[in-house]
mmCIF file with all atom_site columns, C-alpha atoms in Angstrom:
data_model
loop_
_atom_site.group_PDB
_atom_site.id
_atom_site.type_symbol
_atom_site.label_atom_id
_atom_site.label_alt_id
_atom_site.label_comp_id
_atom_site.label_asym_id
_atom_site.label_entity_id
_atom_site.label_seq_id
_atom_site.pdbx_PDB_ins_code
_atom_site.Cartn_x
_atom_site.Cartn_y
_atom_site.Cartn_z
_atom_site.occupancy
_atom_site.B_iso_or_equiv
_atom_site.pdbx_formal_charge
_atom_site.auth_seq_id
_atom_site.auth_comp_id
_atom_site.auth_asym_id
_atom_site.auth_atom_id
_atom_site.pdbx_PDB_model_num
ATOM 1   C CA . UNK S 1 1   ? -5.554  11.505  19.778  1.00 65.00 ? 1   UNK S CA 1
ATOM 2   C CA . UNK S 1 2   ? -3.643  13.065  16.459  1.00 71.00 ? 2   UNK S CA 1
ATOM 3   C CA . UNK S 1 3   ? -3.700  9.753   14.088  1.00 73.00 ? 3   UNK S CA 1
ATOM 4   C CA . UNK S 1 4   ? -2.286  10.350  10.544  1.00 78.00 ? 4   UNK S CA 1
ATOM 5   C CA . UNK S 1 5   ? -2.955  7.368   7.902   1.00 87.00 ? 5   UNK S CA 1
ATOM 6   C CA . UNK S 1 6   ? -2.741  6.061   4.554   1.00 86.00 ? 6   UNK S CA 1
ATOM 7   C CA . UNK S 1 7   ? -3.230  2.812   2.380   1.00 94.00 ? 7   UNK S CA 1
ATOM 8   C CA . UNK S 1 8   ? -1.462  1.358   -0.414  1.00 94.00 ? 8   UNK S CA 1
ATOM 9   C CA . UNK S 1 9   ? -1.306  -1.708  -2.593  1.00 97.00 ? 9   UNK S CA 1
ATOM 10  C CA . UNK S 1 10  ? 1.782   -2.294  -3.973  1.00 96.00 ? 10  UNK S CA 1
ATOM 11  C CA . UNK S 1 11  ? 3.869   -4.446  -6.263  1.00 96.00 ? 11  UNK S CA 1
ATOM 12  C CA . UNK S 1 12  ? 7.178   -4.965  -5.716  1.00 93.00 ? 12  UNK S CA 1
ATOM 13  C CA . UNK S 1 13  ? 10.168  -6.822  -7.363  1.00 91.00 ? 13  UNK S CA 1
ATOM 14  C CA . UNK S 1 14  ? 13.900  -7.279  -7.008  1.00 86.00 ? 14  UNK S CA 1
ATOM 15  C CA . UNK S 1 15  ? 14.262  -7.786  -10.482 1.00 86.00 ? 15  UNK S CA 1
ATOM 16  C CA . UNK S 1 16  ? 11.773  -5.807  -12.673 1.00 90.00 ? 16  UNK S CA 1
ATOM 17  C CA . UNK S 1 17  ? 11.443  -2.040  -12.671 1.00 89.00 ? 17  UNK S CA 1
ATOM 18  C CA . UNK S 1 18  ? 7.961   -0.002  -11.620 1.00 92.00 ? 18  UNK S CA 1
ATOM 19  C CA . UNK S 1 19  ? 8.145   0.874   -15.290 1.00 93.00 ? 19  UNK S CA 1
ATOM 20  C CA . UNK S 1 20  ? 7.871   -2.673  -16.375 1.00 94.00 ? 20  UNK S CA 1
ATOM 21  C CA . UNK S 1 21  ? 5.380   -3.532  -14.168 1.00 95.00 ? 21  UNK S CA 1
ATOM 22  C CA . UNK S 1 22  ? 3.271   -0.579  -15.302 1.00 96.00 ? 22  UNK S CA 1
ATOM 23  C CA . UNK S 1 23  ? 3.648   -1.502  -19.078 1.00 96.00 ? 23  UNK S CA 1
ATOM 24  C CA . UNK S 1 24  ? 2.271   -5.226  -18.124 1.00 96.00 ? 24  UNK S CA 1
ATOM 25  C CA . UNK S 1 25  ? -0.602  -4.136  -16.184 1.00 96.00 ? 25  UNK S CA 1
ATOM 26  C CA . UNK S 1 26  ? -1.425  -1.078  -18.265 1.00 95.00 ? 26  UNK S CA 1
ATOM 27  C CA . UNK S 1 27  ? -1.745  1.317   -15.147 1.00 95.00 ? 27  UNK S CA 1
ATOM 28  C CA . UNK S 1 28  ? -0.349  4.106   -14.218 1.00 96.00 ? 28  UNK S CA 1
ATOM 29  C CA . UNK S 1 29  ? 0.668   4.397   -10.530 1.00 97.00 ? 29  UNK S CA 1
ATOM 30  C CA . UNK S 1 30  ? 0.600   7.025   -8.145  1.00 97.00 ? 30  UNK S CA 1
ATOM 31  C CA . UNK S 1 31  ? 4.020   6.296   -6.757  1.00 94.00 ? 31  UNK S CA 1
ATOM 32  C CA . UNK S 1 32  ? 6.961   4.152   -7.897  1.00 92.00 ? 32  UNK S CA 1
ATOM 33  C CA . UNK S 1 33  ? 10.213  4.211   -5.894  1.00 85.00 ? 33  UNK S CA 1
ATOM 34  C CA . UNK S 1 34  ? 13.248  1.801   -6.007  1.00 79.00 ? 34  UNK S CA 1
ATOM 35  C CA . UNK S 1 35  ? 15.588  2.052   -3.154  1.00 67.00 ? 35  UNK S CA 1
ATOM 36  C CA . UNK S 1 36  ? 19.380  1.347   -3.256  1.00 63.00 ? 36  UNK S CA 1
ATOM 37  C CA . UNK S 1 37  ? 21.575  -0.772  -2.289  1.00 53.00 ? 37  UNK S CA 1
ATOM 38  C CA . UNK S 1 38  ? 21.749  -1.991  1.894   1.00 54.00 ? 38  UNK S CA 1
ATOM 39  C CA . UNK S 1 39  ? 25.210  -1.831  1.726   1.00 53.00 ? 39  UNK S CA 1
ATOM 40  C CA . UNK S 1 40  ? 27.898  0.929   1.807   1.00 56.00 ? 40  UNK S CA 1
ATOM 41  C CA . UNK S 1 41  ? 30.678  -1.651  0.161   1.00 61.00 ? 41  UNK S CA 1
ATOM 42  C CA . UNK S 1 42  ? 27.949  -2.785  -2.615  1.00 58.00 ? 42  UNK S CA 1
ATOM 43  C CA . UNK S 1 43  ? 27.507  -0.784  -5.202  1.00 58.00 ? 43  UNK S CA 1
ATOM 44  C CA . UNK S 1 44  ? 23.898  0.711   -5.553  1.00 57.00 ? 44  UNK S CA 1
ATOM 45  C CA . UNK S 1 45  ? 21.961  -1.879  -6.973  1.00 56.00 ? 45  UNK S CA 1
ATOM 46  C CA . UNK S 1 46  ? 18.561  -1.442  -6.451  1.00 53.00 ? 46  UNK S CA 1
ATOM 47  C CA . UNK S 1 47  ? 17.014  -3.749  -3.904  1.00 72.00 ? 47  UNK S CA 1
ATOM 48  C CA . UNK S 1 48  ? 13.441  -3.298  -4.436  1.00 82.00 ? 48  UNK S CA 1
ATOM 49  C CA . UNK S 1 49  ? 11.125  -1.932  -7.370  1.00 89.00 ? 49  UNK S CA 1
ATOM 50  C CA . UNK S 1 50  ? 7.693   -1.171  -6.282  1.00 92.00 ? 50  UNK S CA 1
ATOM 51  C CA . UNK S 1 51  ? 4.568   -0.054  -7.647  1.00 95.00 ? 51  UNK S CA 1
ATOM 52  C CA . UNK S 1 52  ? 1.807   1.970   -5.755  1.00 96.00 ? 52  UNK S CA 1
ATOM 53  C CA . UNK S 1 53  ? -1.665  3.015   -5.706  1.00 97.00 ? 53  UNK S CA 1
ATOM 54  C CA . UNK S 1 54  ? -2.245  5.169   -2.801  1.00 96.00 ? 54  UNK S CA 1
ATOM 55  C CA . UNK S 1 55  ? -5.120  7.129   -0.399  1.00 96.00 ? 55  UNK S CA 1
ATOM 56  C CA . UNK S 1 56  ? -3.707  9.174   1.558   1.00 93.00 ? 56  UNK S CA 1
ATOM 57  C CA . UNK S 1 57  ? -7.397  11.476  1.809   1.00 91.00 ? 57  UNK S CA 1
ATOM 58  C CA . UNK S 1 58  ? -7.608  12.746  5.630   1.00 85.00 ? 58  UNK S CA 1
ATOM 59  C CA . UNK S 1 59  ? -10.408 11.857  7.242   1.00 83.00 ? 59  UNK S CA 1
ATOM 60  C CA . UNK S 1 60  ? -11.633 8.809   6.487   1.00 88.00 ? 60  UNK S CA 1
ATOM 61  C CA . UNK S 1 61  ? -10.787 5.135   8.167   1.00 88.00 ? 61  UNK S CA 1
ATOM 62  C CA . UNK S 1 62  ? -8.666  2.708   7.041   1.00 90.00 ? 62  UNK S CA 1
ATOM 63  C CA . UNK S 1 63  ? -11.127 0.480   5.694   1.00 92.00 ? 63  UNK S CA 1
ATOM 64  C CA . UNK S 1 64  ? -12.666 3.719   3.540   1.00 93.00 ? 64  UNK S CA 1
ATOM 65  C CA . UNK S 1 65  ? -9.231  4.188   2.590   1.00 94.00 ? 65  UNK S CA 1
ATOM 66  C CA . UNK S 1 66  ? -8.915  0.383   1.238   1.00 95.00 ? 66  UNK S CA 1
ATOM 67  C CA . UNK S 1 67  ? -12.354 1.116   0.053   1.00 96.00 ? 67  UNK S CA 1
ATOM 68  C CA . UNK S 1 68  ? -10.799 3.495   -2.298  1.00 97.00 ? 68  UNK S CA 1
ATOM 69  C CA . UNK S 1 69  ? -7.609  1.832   -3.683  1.00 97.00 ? 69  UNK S CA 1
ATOM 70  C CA . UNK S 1 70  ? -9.680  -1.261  -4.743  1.00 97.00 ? 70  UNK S CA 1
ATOM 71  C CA . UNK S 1 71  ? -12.636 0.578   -6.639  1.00 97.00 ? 71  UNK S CA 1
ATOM 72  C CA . UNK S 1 72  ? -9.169  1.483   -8.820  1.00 97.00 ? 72  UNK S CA 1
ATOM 73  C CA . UNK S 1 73  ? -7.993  -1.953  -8.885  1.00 97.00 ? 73  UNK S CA 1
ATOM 74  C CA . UNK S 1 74  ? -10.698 -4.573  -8.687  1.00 97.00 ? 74  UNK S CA 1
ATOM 75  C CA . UNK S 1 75  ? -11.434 -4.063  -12.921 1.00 96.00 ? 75  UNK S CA 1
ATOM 76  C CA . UNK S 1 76  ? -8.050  -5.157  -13.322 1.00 97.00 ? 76  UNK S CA 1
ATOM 77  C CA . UNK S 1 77  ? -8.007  -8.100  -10.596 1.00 97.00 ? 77  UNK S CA 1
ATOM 78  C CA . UNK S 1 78  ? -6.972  -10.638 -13.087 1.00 97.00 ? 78  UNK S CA 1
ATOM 79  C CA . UNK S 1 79  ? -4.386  -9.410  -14.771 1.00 97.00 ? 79  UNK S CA 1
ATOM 80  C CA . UNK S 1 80  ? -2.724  -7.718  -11.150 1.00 97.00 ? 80  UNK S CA 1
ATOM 81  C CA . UNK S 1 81  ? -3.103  -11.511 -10.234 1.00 97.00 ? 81  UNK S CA 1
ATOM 82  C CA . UNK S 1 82  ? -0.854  -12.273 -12.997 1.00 96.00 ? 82  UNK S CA 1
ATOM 83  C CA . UNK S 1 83  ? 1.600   -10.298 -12.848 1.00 96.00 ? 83  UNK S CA 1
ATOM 84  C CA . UNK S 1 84  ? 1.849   -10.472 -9.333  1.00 95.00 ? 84  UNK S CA 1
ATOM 85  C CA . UNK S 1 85  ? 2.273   -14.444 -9.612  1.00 94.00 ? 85  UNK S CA 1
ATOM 86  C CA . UNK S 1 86  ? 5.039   -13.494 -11.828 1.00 93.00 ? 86  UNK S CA 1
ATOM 87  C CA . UNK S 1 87  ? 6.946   -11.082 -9.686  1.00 93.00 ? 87  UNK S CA 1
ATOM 88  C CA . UNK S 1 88  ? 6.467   -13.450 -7.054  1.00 91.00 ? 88  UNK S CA 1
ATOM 89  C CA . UNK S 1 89  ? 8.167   -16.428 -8.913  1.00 90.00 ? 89  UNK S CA 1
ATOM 90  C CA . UNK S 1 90  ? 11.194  -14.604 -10.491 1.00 86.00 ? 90  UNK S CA 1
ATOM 91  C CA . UNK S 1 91  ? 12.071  -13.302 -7.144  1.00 75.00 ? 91  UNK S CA 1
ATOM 92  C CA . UNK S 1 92  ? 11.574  -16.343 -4.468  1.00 70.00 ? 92  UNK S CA 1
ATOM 93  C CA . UNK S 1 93  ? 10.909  -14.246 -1.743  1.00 67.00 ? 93  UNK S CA 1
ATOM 94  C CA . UNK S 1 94  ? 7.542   -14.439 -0.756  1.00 63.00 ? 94  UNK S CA 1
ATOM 95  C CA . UNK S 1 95  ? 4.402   -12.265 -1.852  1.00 66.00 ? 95  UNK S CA 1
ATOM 96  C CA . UNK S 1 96  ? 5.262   -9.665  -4.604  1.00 90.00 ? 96  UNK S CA 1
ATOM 97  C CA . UNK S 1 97  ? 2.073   -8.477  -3.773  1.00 95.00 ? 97  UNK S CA 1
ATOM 98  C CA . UNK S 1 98  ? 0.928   -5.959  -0.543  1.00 95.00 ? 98  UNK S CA 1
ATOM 99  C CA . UNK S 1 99  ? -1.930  -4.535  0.633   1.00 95.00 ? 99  UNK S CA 1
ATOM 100 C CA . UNK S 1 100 ? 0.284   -1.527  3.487   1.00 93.00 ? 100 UNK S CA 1
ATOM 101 C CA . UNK S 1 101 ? -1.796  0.489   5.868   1.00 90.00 ? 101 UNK S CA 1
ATOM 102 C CA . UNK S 1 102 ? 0.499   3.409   7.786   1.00 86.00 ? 102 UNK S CA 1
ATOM 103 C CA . UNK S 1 103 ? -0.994  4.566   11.089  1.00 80.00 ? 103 UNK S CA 1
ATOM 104 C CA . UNK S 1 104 ? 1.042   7.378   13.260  1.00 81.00 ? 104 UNK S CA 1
ATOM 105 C CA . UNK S 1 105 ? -0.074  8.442   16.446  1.00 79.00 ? 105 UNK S CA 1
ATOM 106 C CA . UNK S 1 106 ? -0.098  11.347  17.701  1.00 71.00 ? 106 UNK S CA 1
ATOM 107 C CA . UNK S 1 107 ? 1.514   12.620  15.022  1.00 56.00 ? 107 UNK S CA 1
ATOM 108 C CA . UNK S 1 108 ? 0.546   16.539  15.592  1.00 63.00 ? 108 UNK S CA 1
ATOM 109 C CA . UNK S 1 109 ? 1.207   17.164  12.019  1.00 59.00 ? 109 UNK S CA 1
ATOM 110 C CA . UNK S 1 110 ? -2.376  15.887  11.569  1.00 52.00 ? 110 UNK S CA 1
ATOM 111 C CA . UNK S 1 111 ? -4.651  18.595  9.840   1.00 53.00 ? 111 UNK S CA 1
ATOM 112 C CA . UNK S 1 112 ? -7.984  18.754  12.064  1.00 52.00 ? 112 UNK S CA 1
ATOM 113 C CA . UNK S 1 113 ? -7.292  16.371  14.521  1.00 48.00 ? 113 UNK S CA 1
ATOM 114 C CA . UNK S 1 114 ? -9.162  17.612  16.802  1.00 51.00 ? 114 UNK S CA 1
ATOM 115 C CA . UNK S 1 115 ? -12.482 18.464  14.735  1.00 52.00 ? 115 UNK S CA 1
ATOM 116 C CA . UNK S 1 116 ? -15.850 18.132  16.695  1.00 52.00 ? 116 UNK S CA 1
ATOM 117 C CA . UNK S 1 117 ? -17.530 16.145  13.555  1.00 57.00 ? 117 UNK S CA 1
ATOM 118 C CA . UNK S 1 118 ? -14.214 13.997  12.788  1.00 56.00 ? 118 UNK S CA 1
ATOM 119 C CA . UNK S 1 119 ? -15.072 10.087  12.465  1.00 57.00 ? 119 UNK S CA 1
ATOM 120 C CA . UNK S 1 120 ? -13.866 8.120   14.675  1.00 59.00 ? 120 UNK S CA 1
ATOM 121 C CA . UNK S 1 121 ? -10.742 6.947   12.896  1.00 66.00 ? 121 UNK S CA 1
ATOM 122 C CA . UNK S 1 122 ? -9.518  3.896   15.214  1.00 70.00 ? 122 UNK S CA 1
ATOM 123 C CA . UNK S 1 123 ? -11.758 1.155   14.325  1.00 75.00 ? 123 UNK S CA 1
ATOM 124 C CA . UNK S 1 124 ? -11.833 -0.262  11.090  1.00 83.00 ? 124 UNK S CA 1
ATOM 125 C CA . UNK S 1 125 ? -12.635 -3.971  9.089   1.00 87.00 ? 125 UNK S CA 1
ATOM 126 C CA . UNK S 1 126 ? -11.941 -5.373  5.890   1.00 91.00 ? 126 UNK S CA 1
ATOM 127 C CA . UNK S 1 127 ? -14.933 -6.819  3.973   1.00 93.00 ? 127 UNK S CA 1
ATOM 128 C CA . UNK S 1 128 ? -15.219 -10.219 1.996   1.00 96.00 ? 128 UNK S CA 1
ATOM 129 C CA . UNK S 1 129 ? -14.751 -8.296  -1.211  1.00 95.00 ? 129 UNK S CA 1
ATOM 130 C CA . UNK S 1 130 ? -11.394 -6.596  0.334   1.00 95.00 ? 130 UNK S CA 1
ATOM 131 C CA . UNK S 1 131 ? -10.160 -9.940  1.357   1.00 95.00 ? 131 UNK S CA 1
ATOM 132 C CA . UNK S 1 132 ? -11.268 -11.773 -1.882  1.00 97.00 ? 132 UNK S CA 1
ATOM 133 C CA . UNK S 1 133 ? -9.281  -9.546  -3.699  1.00 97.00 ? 133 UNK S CA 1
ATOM 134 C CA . UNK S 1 134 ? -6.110  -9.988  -1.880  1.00 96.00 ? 134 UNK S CA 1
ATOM 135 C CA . UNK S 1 135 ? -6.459  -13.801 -1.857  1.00 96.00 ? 135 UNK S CA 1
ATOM 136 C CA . UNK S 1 136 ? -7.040  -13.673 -5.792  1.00 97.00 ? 136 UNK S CA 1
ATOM 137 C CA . UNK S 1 137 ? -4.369  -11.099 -6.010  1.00 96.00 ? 137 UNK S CA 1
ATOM 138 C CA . UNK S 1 138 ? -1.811  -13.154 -3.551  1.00 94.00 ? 138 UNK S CA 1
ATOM 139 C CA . UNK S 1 139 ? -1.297  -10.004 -1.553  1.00 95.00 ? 139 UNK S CA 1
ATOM 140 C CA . UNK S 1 140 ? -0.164  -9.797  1.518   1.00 93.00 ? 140 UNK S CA 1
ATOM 141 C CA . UNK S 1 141 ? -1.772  -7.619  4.375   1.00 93.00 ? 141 UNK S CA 1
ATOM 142 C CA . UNK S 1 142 ? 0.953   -5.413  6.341   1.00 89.00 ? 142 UNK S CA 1
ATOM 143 C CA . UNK S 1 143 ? -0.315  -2.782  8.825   1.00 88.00 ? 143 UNK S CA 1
ATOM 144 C CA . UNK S 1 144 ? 2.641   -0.673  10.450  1.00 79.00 ? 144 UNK S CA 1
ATOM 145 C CA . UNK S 1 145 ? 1.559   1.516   13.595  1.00 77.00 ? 145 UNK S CA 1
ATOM 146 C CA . UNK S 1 146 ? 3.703   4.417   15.177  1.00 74.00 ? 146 UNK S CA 1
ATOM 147 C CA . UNK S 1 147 ? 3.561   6.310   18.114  1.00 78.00 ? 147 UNK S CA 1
ATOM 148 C CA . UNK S 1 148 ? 4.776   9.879   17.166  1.00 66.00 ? 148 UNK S CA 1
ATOM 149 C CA . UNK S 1 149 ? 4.450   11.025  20.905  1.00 72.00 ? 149 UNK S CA 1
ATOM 150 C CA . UNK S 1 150 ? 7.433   13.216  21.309  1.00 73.00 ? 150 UNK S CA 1
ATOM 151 C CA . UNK S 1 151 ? 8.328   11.205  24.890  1.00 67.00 ? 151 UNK S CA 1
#
């Protein structure tokens, strides 16, 4: 079966901008968005700021993939702790923090899906390290899963 994935952890505010949170951490990210405003009668406001670090390398499982965004992150564990607390309590809406895995399935737009020597890219764990860092981090864990089947 096609299967297309990628990890990110992410900080995200309602109030401060990916910039800000970049110049408090000292990190660059790999993606920042902001999206606008929910409502066609509001003006556009932005209604979330977030910060990324991404893998989005074919091929490997989702745990590999976490594998990868935390040998970025866990040197600066502490101070993404921080911050995070503080997006967290300026914006009263639950973690500011995010640990996202996106699965699609059968999603044909997947490069070598059908390779003889592929890994098996279903299964998949997070280790005590993995989930030490997103207690210490606050971070929530959020895995969305589509079926890109055409039916």
């Amino acid at each position: 079966m096609p299967l297309r994935q990628y990890v990110y952890f992410a900080l995200t505010s309602h109030r401060t901008s990916a910039q800000q949170i970049t110049e408090w951490l000292g990190i660059e990210p790999d993606e920042t968005t902001v999206r606008g405003s929910r409502s066609a009668e509001s003006p556009t406001v932005p209604v979330a700021h977030r910060w990324k670090i991404v893998c989005r390398d074919p091929g490997l499982r989702v745990d590999e993939q976490v594998g990868r965004v935390l040998e970025r992150l866990r040197p600066h564990t502490d101070r993404i702790a921080e911050v995070a607390a503080r997006l967290a309590a300026e914006d009263e809406e639950g973690s500011a923090a995010v640990l996202q895995v996106v699965r699609c399935f059968n999603d044909e737009d997947t490069p070598d899906a059908d390779a003889p020597d592929r890994p098996d890219p279903f299964g998949w764990h997070l280790d005590r390290d993995a989930l030490r860092f997103l207690t210490v981090t606050g971070a929530a864990l959020d895995v969305d899963e589509y079926d890109m089947s055409a039916d």
